Amino acid sequence: MLRIGNCSGFYGDRLPAMREMLEGGGPDGVLDVLTGDYLAELTMLILQRDRAADPGAGYARTFLAQLRDCLRLALDRRVTIVANAGGVNPAALAAAIKDLDPAARVATINNVRHDDGYAYLGAFGIARAIEAGADVVVTGRVTDASLVVGPAIARFGWNRTDLDALAGATVAGHVLECGTQSTGGNYAFFAEIDDLDRPGFPIAEIRPDGSSVITKHPGTGGAVTVGTVTAQLVYEIGDARYAGPDVTTRLDTVELRAAGPDRVEITGVRGEAPPPDLKVAHTSVGGFRNELTVVLTGLDIEAKAALFRRQFEAAARTRPAEVTWTLTRLDVPDAPTQQQASALLTVVARDRDEKVAGRAFADGAVELALASYPGFFATSPPGRAHPYGVFTSSYVRQGEHEVVLADGTVETIAPPPVTRALEPLTGPPPGGAAFSQARRLPLGTLAGARSGDKGGDANIGLWVRDARAYPWLSALITERTLKDLLPEAAELPIRITRLPRINAVNVVIEGLLGQGVAYHARFDPQAKGLGEWLRARHVDIPAWLLEDA
């Protein structure tokens, strides 16, 4: 068995977590490997800008801070550390780690650069670094799951043809990658978890066949249940074929089982040959963005919004390439507080020229302070424009990449010898769910959800904890129903995948997030709350399913 923990789910996660994971668990709970995920689309843009300003930057500085506190502890306990904190400059991070402790054996994975993009690499380079004795492996952009798959390859000696084992470890890695999201963080049924003030970070106990048990250190907060693991499993996925550089994982084969307190077993995972292409993520500055929000209070909200918009557009001294208006009705009739009587009107400008989207555009609002609708005020004064990012993706053929071993030796990692073109697999059609009596209630009465971003697309994973309710959920979630429940998606393509073995349905709404998180196409740019909005919408629920709910 191989015990792999996680101490970071994003750049900015809980700083003491590395020490908590290294010291937790008691004498029988020592980890073999500790991983950390620090990269996301927005993070890559930030790190690119850091390196442009300073050639020695471009990596996750919080990881270095954690090692400054914990590197000697990890070395003494013989815990191998694997992290993608190298960002766009793994070599610089490796040098900084060596400065902390020259005895540390640090290896790096050299990512493949394509213009302004970075390809998602696989796990075999990480495995080779560990086999050669690395104490710390620093990568740039690899798939999140590779941080777990690589150590498992090194421990169990898997090769390119051990697809089921690779797929099983990929699922474990996907569950671990977002840290405490698999131990109760951001969980739809959070009120049922007794101790959620400081959730513990997750651990995967991986077996030689790729099956695993997800757990956490004893005495830490949060919980590991089939529900918390399911919630993370359906986070930011596409269809039932989960493509990676080393294996395509069949998510429709995953089986989950409670295996004791805070222990969930993952079995049955099947893998297929990986696709011939690697995904390349491109993040770049798209231009400049400015935003102004004014508050509309009390009566005649629509008329007040229309007046301000006419006045503002007439007063603006520039015409940005893109201008959007959003009226958010938060007001309620006969409100007991002024805030509850107020609505928000927001204007957003984007343009390649900072001056066009800047003060020349926004300052017109100042002139209206005494000349517009009654009760006029803004949430903040007009300001200058700021850069915004855009995300696009492309694909390149799988090829070689390099691992720089701890002794400085450079080795080439060959691509997989066998690949398979990726074909969508959306799952079986919905089954029947006939019922005579129903109640109109929020979808979240029975269904959990977790949502997030996939470039410009949004993902919502839905599941039920009672298998008897799954036929109802599967039949309910159709493209037509979703467009009724989520009017923002009415004109957008929607893809639906059913995963009956874990009682889940996955939804991808294409284009909801524009050109990615840094583009800020909507007020929730990563779609984190989208699933909770959907859970709050009312649907018909069979009365018999509510008897024990």
XYZ file of C-alpha atoms in Angstrom:
549
model
C 0.000 0.000 0.000
C 1.116 3.550 -0.747
C -0.142 6.406 1.457
C -0.344 9.706 -0.429
C -1.588 12.899 1.209
C -2.456 16.343 -0.108
C -1.604 19.679 1.509
C -2.821 22.184 -1.078
C -5.730 22.460 -3.476
C -4.863 25.873 -4.930
C -2.335 28.707 -4.776
C -3.217 30.328 -1.449
C -4.501 27.274 0.424
C -3.942 26.800 4.162
C -0.242 27.459 4.795
C 0.191 25.218 7.904
C -1.325 22.232 6.061
C 2.047 20.787 5.062
C 3.135 20.529 8.692
C -0.289 19.216 9.719
C -0.011 16.415 7.177
C 3.581 15.544 8.011
C 3.027 15.450 11.767
C -0.502 13.990 11.804
C -1.551 10.387 11.905
C 0.638 9.125 14.736
C 3.336 6.462 14.340
C 1.130 4.251 12.184
C -0.116 7.048 9.943
C 3.099 8.368 8.428
C 2.731 9.315 4.781
C 4.881 7.944 1.991
C 4.223 10.901 -0.316
C 2.821 14.391 0.168
C 1.409 16.227 -2.843
C 0.265 19.756 -3.474
C -1.750 21.266 -6.321
C -1.037 24.976 -6.820
C -2.024 25.618 -10.432
C -5.217 26.734 -12.117
C -5.962 28.729 -15.239
C -5.932 32.051 -13.388
C -2.809 31.032 -11.453
C -0.929 30.322 -14.681
C -1.732 33.837 -15.915
C -0.510 35.327 -12.617
C 2.712 33.320 -12.721
C 3.353 34.253 -16.356
C 3.084 37.927 -15.412
C 5.357 37.366 -12.402
C 8.050 35.851 -14.609
C 7.717 38.615 -17.192
C 8.496 41.117 -14.432
C 11.237 38.965 -12.847
C 12.957 36.115 -14.738
C 13.645 34.406 -11.406
C 9.947 34.263 -10.505
C 7.031 32.331 -11.982
C 6.498 29.671 -9.317
C 4.191 29.316 -6.280
C 5.961 31.169 -3.488
C 3.651 29.755 -0.832
C 5.031 26.274 -1.539
C 8.548 27.548 -0.899
C 7.322 29.101 2.352
C 5.875 25.749 3.393
C 9.158 24.003 2.619
C 11.101 26.626 4.543
C 9.156 25.414 7.562
C 8.865 21.704 6.740
C 11.569 20.483 4.352
C 13.826 19.090 7.058
C 10.813 17.430 8.725
C 9.876 15.742 5.427
C 13.445 14.580 4.849
C 13.733 13.176 8.362
C 10.466 11.276 7.963
C 11.392 10.124 4.453
C 8.257 11.592 2.926
C 8.626 12.347 -0.768
C 7.079 15.660 -1.810
C 5.539 16.086 -5.278
C 4.014 19.405 -6.333
C 3.173 21.331 -9.492
C 4.270 24.537 -7.744
C 6.967 25.068 -10.381
C 4.384 26.864 -12.479
C 6.155 28.431 -15.451
C 9.631 28.225 -13.870
C 10.309 24.846 -12.208
C 14.091 25.268 -12.451
C 14.035 28.474 -10.410
C 11.916 26.825 -7.727
C 14.251 23.826 -7.617
C 17.231 26.142 -7.097
C 15.417 27.945 -4.286
C 14.666 24.616 -2.585
C 18.314 23.631 -2.812
C 19.179 26.905 -1.082
C 16.962 25.860 1.822
C 18.771 22.536 2.249
C 21.633 21.536 -0.069
C 21.181 17.906 1.012
C 17.708 17.744 -0.514
C 17.562 15.807 -3.787
C 15.337 17.901 -6.054
C 14.135 16.835 -9.504
C 12.115 18.796 -12.050
C 9.800 17.979 -14.915
C 10.343 20.209 -17.935
C 7.042 21.188 -19.456
C 6.626 21.564 -23.190
C 6.084 25.131 -24.278
C 3.937 26.043 -27.258
C 3.849 29.818 -27.789
C 1.927 31.170 -24.780
C 0.621 27.765 -23.669
C 1.692 24.870 -21.527
C 0.846 21.280 -22.257
C -0.676 19.052 -19.581
C 1.964 16.352 -19.068
C 1.562 12.925 -17.531
C 2.968 10.941 -14.616
C 5.841 8.850 -15.972
C 8.395 11.654 -15.634
C 7.419 12.058 -11.991
C 7.749 8.310 -11.508
C 11.241 8.288 -13.012
C 12.357 11.129 -10.721
C 11.173 9.204 -7.642
C 12.747 5.962 -8.833
C 16.056 7.832 -9.134
C 15.845 8.925 -5.492
C 14.320 12.410 -5.529
C 13.160 13.809 -2.196
C 11.210 16.603 -3.885
C 9.757 16.567 -7.397
C 8.811 19.954 -8.825
C 6.664 20.128 -11.941
C 5.083 22.766 -14.077
C 1.782 22.093 -15.807
C 0.959 18.405 -15.447
C -2.515 16.976 -15.003
C -3.597 17.320 -11.390
C -3.983 13.568 -10.990
C -0.412 12.961 -12.215
C 0.885 14.117 -8.838
C -0.655 10.940 -7.367
C -0.294 8.607 -10.359
C 3.473 9.213 -10.649
C 4.355 8.002 -7.136
C 2.076 4.973 -7.609
C 3.883 4.034 -10.843
C 7.212 4.284 -9.007
C 6.029 2.160 -6.080
C 4.206 -0.586 -7.966
C 6.208 -0.726 -11.182
C 3.251 -0.146 -13.477
C 3.949 0.260 -17.179
C 2.071 1.894 -20.023
C -0.190 -1.122 -20.493
C -1.474 -1.225 -16.894
C -4.418 0.917 -17.896
C -6.864 -0.170 -15.190
C -4.330 0.504 -12.433
C -3.420 3.868 -13.949
C -7.106 4.753 -14.182
C -7.725 3.787 -10.571
C -4.877 5.991 -9.389
C -6.172 8.784 -11.627
C -9.498 8.700 -9.798
C -7.689 8.818 -6.443
C -5.643 11.749 -7.705
C -8.752 13.570 -8.889
C -10.332 13.121 -5.461
C -7.209 14.446 -3.696
C -6.351 17.333 -6.015
C -8.653 19.954 -4.466
C -7.637 19.275 -0.887
C -10.437 19.664 1.628
C -13.168 19.602 -1.014
C -13.120 15.816 -0.503
C -13.304 16.028 3.296
C -16.400 18.200 3.607
C -15.286 21.544 2.234
C -17.769 23.262 -0.108
C -20.112 20.312 0.421
C -23.803 20.609 -0.450
C -24.924 18.880 2.760
C -22.427 20.722 4.961
C -24.908 21.116 7.823
C -24.713 17.363 8.438
C -20.972 17.492 9.223
C -20.380 18.050 12.922
C -16.869 19.526 12.785
C -16.274 21.642 9.702
C -14.387 24.576 11.224
C -11.019 23.252 10.004
C -11.364 20.234 7.704
C -8.444 17.837 7.518
C -6.697 17.280 4.211
C -7.295 13.998 2.347
C -5.164 10.869 2.064
C -5.340 8.103 -0.539
C -4.200 4.615 0.398
C -3.408 3.152 -3.018
C -3.108 -0.585 -3.628
C -1.042 -2.400 -6.279
C -4.106 -2.871 -8.512
C -4.927 0.861 -8.488
C -7.899 0.616 -6.136
C -7.754 2.912 -3.132
C -9.264 4.093 0.116
C -9.771 7.815 0.720
C -9.330 8.891 4.333
C -7.780 11.618 6.516
C -5.679 11.847 9.639
C -7.562 10.863 12.841
C -8.771 13.763 14.941
C -8.900 16.269 12.093
C -12.068 18.137 11.163
C -14.472 17.467 8.347
C -15.523 14.026 7.176
C -14.808 11.488 4.460
C -18.050 9.920 3.247
C -19.370 8.501 0.010
C -21.092 11.856 -0.422
C -18.005 14.024 0.053
C -15.993 11.806 -2.296
C -18.776 11.802 -4.904
C -18.939 15.588 -4.730
C -15.264 15.871 -5.623
C -15.419 13.077 -8.177
C -17.979 14.989 -10.281
C -16.109 18.294 -9.972
C -14.881 19.859 -13.210
C -15.252 16.789 -15.402
C -16.564 16.380 -18.933
C -18.170 13.147 -20.031
C -17.649 9.578 -18.854
C -14.318 9.329 -20.669
C -11.906 11.347 -18.515
C -8.916 11.884 -20.797
C -5.349 12.149 -19.523
C -1.860 11.890 -21.038
C -1.306 8.347 -19.713
C -4.794 6.835 -19.626
C -8.403 7.610 -20.437
C -10.358 6.844 -17.284
C -13.870 5.479 -17.558
C -15.744 7.393 -14.861
C -18.819 5.270 -15.531
C -16.989 2.289 -13.992
C -16.147 3.899 -10.629
C -17.668 2.238 -7.577
C -17.675 3.803 -4.102
C -18.239 2.044 -0.779
C -18.084 3.184 2.837
C -15.246 1.194 4.432
C -15.435 2.490 8.005
C -15.435 5.879 9.738
C -13.864 8.461 7.424
C -12.923 5.765 4.921
C -14.315 5.380 1.388
C -13.137 2.635 -0.938
C -12.787 3.243 -4.686
C -12.850 0.110 -6.860
C -13.799 -1.137 -10.298
C -12.147 1.625 -12.299
C -11.344 0.732 -15.879
C -8.926 2.478 -18.189
C -8.431 2.822 -21.925
C -5.447 3.905 -24.003
C -4.900 7.667 -23.785
C -5.727 9.995 -26.666
C -2.993 10.805 -29.204
C -3.079 14.512 -28.357
C -2.170 16.575 -25.311
C -4.302 19.485 -24.199
C -2.464 22.811 -24.199
C -3.784 25.629 -22.027
C -3.238 29.156 -23.341
C -3.598 32.069 -20.931
C -2.911 35.604 -22.064
C -3.884 39.209 -21.415
C -6.923 39.971 -23.539
C -7.108 43.696 -22.902
C -8.357 46.024 -20.180
C -11.542 45.882 -18.136
C -13.409 48.478 -16.097
C -16.504 48.107 -13.941
C -18.888 50.458 -12.170
C -21.885 49.529 -10.001
C -24.595 51.932 -8.899
C -27.334 51.238 -6.359
C -31.029 51.686 -7.161
C -33.300 51.887 -4.105
C -37.031 51.593 -3.590
C -39.603 52.216 -6.287
C -39.333 52.363 -10.083
C -36.160 50.264 -10.296
C -36.453 49.554 -14.028
C -37.093 53.212 -14.890
C -34.192 54.378 -12.728
C -31.870 51.885 -14.439
C -32.985 53.020 -17.888
C -32.429 56.697 -17.009
C -28.923 56.139 -15.671
C -27.935 54.039 -18.659
C -29.073 56.729 -21.117
C -27.266 59.436 -19.198
C -24.065 57.431 -18.716
C -23.789 56.412 -22.364
C -24.268 60.041 -23.417
C -21.619 61.264 -20.958
C -18.947 58.651 -21.755
C -16.036 60.174 -23.650
C -14.925 56.875 -25.227
C -16.626 53.915 -26.850
C -15.010 50.634 -25.681
C -15.143 47.620 -27.954
C -17.400 45.750 -25.551
C -19.885 47.175 -23.045
C -22.332 45.071 -21.030
C -25.037 46.110 -18.564
C -26.492 43.920 -15.810
C -29.397 44.768 -13.522
C -29.473 42.532 -10.452
C -32.794 42.648 -8.623
C -32.002 41.990 -4.973
C -34.826 44.220 -3.753
C -37.972 42.950 -2.022
C -41.329 44.765 -1.602
C -41.894 46.705 1.616
C -38.313 45.948 2.674
C -37.453 46.164 6.396
C -33.927 47.480 5.629
C -32.584 49.827 2.984
C -30.204 47.161 1.684
C -33.118 44.795 1.086
C -34.861 47.555 -0.883
C -31.917 47.982 -3.260
C -30.924 46.627 -6.673
C -27.547 46.804 -8.411
C -26.867 48.113 -11.906
C -23.414 47.216 -13.229
C -21.686 48.350 -16.412
C -18.550 46.571 -17.633
C -16.271 47.841 -20.392
C -13.519 45.904 -22.216
C -11.071 47.195 -24.786
C -7.540 46.507 -26.020
C -6.635 50.117 -25.169
C -6.354 50.878 -21.450
C -7.310 54.514 -21.971
C -10.483 53.657 -23.870
C -11.763 51.434 -21.059
C -10.333 53.622 -18.299
C -11.259 56.864 -16.614
C -12.396 58.483 -19.835
C -15.158 55.899 -19.959
C -16.048 55.730 -16.263
C -15.699 59.324 -15.104
C -18.927 60.296 -16.798
C -20.709 58.800 -13.789
C -19.304 61.561 -11.555
C -21.114 64.223 -13.563
C -24.389 62.458 -12.857
C -24.081 62.549 -9.056
C -26.711 65.320 -8.744
C -28.430 64.868 -12.098
C -29.720 61.313 -12.255
C -32.316 59.131 -10.511
C -33.415 59.788 -6.915
C -31.202 58.117 -4.324
C -28.196 57.868 -6.657
C -24.984 56.423 -5.214
C -22.317 53.937 -6.313
C -20.637 51.063 -4.490
C -17.238 52.649 -5.231
C -15.950 55.673 -7.164
C -15.025 55.312 -10.839
C -11.526 53.921 -11.347
C -9.000 53.024 -13.982
C -9.099 49.917 -16.146
C -7.202 46.746 -15.233
C -5.844 43.929 -17.420
C -8.032 40.888 -17.879
C -7.051 37.423 -19.048
C -8.467 35.045 -21.608
C -8.204 31.282 -21.716
C -8.151 29.146 -24.822
C -7.082 25.568 -25.384
C -5.596 23.636 -28.248
C -4.085 20.206 -28.791
C -0.683 18.917 -29.882
C 0.474 15.394 -30.610
C 1.871 13.501 -27.642
C 5.663 13.680 -27.705
C 8.723 13.429 -25.519
C 9.350 15.521 -22.437
C 12.284 15.771 -20.052
C 12.924 14.995 -16.413
C 15.930 16.565 -14.735
C 17.001 14.135 -12.025
C 18.367 15.226 -8.673
C 21.957 14.699 -9.838
C 21.412 16.931 -12.868
C 21.058 14.099 -15.362
C 18.468 14.824 -18.042
C 16.375 11.906 -19.238
C 13.753 11.758 -21.961
C 10.296 10.394 -21.225
C 8.799 8.765 -24.284
C 5.128 9.223 -25.177
C 2.693 6.309 -24.801
C 3.254 3.764 -27.578
C -0.452 3.054 -27.998
C -3.140 5.723 -28.144
C -6.835 5.772 -28.933
C -8.837 8.584 -30.460
C -11.149 10.073 -27.876
C -14.829 9.414 -28.499
C -17.504 11.074 -26.351
C -19.300 8.738 -23.967
C -22.274 10.448 -22.416
C -23.778 7.423 -20.666
C -27.100 5.638 -20.987
C -30.329 7.528 -21.718
C -32.514 8.412 -18.748
C -34.751 5.716 -17.384
C -38.416 6.108 -16.595
C -39.470 7.835 -13.402
C -43.257 7.768 -13.438
C -45.037 9.015 -10.306
C -48.567 10.106 -9.532
C -48.061 12.396 -6.550
C -45.371 15.029 -6.289
C -44.414 18.107 -4.311
C -42.880 21.273 -5.727
C -39.676 21.732 -3.752
C -36.050 22.825 -4.265
C -33.981 20.332 -6.249
C -31.492 20.394 -3.375
C -34.024 18.758 -1.085
C -32.660 15.470 -2.410
C -29.784 16.296 -4.780
C -26.302 17.514 -4.012
C -24.278 19.566 -6.478
C -20.802 20.871 -7.068
C -19.917 23.232 -9.880
C -16.847 24.853 -11.362
C -15.098 26.070 -14.475
C -13.570 24.271 -17.439
C -12.115 27.130 -19.454
C -15.080 29.057 -20.784
C -17.470 26.211 -19.945
C -19.199 25.538 -16.629
C -19.597 22.110 -15.060
C -22.315 21.041 -12.616
C -22.128 17.616 -11.035
C -25.392 16.445 -9.461
C -25.936 13.337 -7.356
C -28.369 11.719 -4.948
C -27.414 9.674 -1.924
C -30.362 7.268 -2.149
C -30.084 4.980 -5.166
C -33.902 4.823 -5.321
C -33.928 8.528 -6.259
C -31.502 8.176 -9.139
C -34.062 7.247 -11.854
C -35.969 10.408 -10.933
C -32.834 12.596 -11.090
C -31.642 11.000 -14.322
C -34.990 11.583 -16.016
C -35.326 15.113 -14.641
C -31.982 16.458 -15.856
C -32.484 17.061 -19.563
C -31.367 19.887 -21.790
C -34.868 21.356 -21.850
C -35.238 21.214 -18.058
C -31.858 22.825 -17.483
C -32.617 25.686 -19.847
C -35.846 26.314 -17.949
C -34.156 26.172 -14.554
C -31.067 28.159 -15.603
C -32.208 30.925 -17.982
C -28.584 32.072 -18.454
C -28.011 28.815 -20.329
C -31.077 29.066 -22.567
C -29.095 29.874 -25.724
C -26.010 27.790 -24.957
C -25.077 24.192 -25.860
C -25.446 21.726 -22.996
C -23.861 18.282 -22.642
C -25.212 15.754 -20.136
C -23.484 12.600 -18.896
C -25.128 10.027 -16.640
C -23.020 8.058 -14.152
C -25.456 5.558 -12.610
C -22.854 3.654 -10.578
C -22.365 6.698 -8.361
C -25.955 7.995 -8.754
C -24.711 11.109 -10.520
C -25.426 13.266 -13.562
C -22.821 15.639 -14.955
C -23.710 18.768 -16.906
C -21.410 20.946 -19.021
C -22.738 24.327 -20.177
C -20.572 25.511 -23.044
C -19.554 29.171 -23.171
C -21.266 30.295 -19.955
C -17.974 31.752 -18.645
C -16.957 33.515 -21.845
C -13.193 33.232 -22.288
C -12.427 31.836 -18.836
C -12.208 32.922 -15.233
C -9.967 35.954 -15.805
C -12.379 37.280 -18.431
C -15.105 37.800 -15.792
C -18.059 37.072 -18.043
C -20.398 36.845 -15.016
C -20.280 37.866 -11.380
C -19.406 34.277 -10.398
C -16.583 33.861 -12.945
C -15.640 30.303 -11.896
C -19.246 29.074 -11.601
C -18.594 28.026 -7.997
C -22.145 28.889 -6.907
C -23.897 27.712 -10.075
C -24.710 24.300 -8.613
C -26.198 25.859 -5.488
C -28.392 28.092 -7.628
C -29.624 25.010 -9.480
C -30.279 23.214 -6.165
C -32.422 26.167 -5.084
C -34.712 25.948 -8.129
C -38.051 24.216 -7.540
C -38.911 20.962 -9.288
C -41.470 18.188 -8.916
C -40.224 15.535 -6.471
C -42.137 12.252 -6.059
C -43.895 12.217 -2.707
C -42.675 8.716 -1.880
C -39.046 9.844 -2.135
C -39.702 12.474 0.514
C -40.976 10.090 3.133
C -37.523 9.362 4.528
C -35.790 12.557 3.380
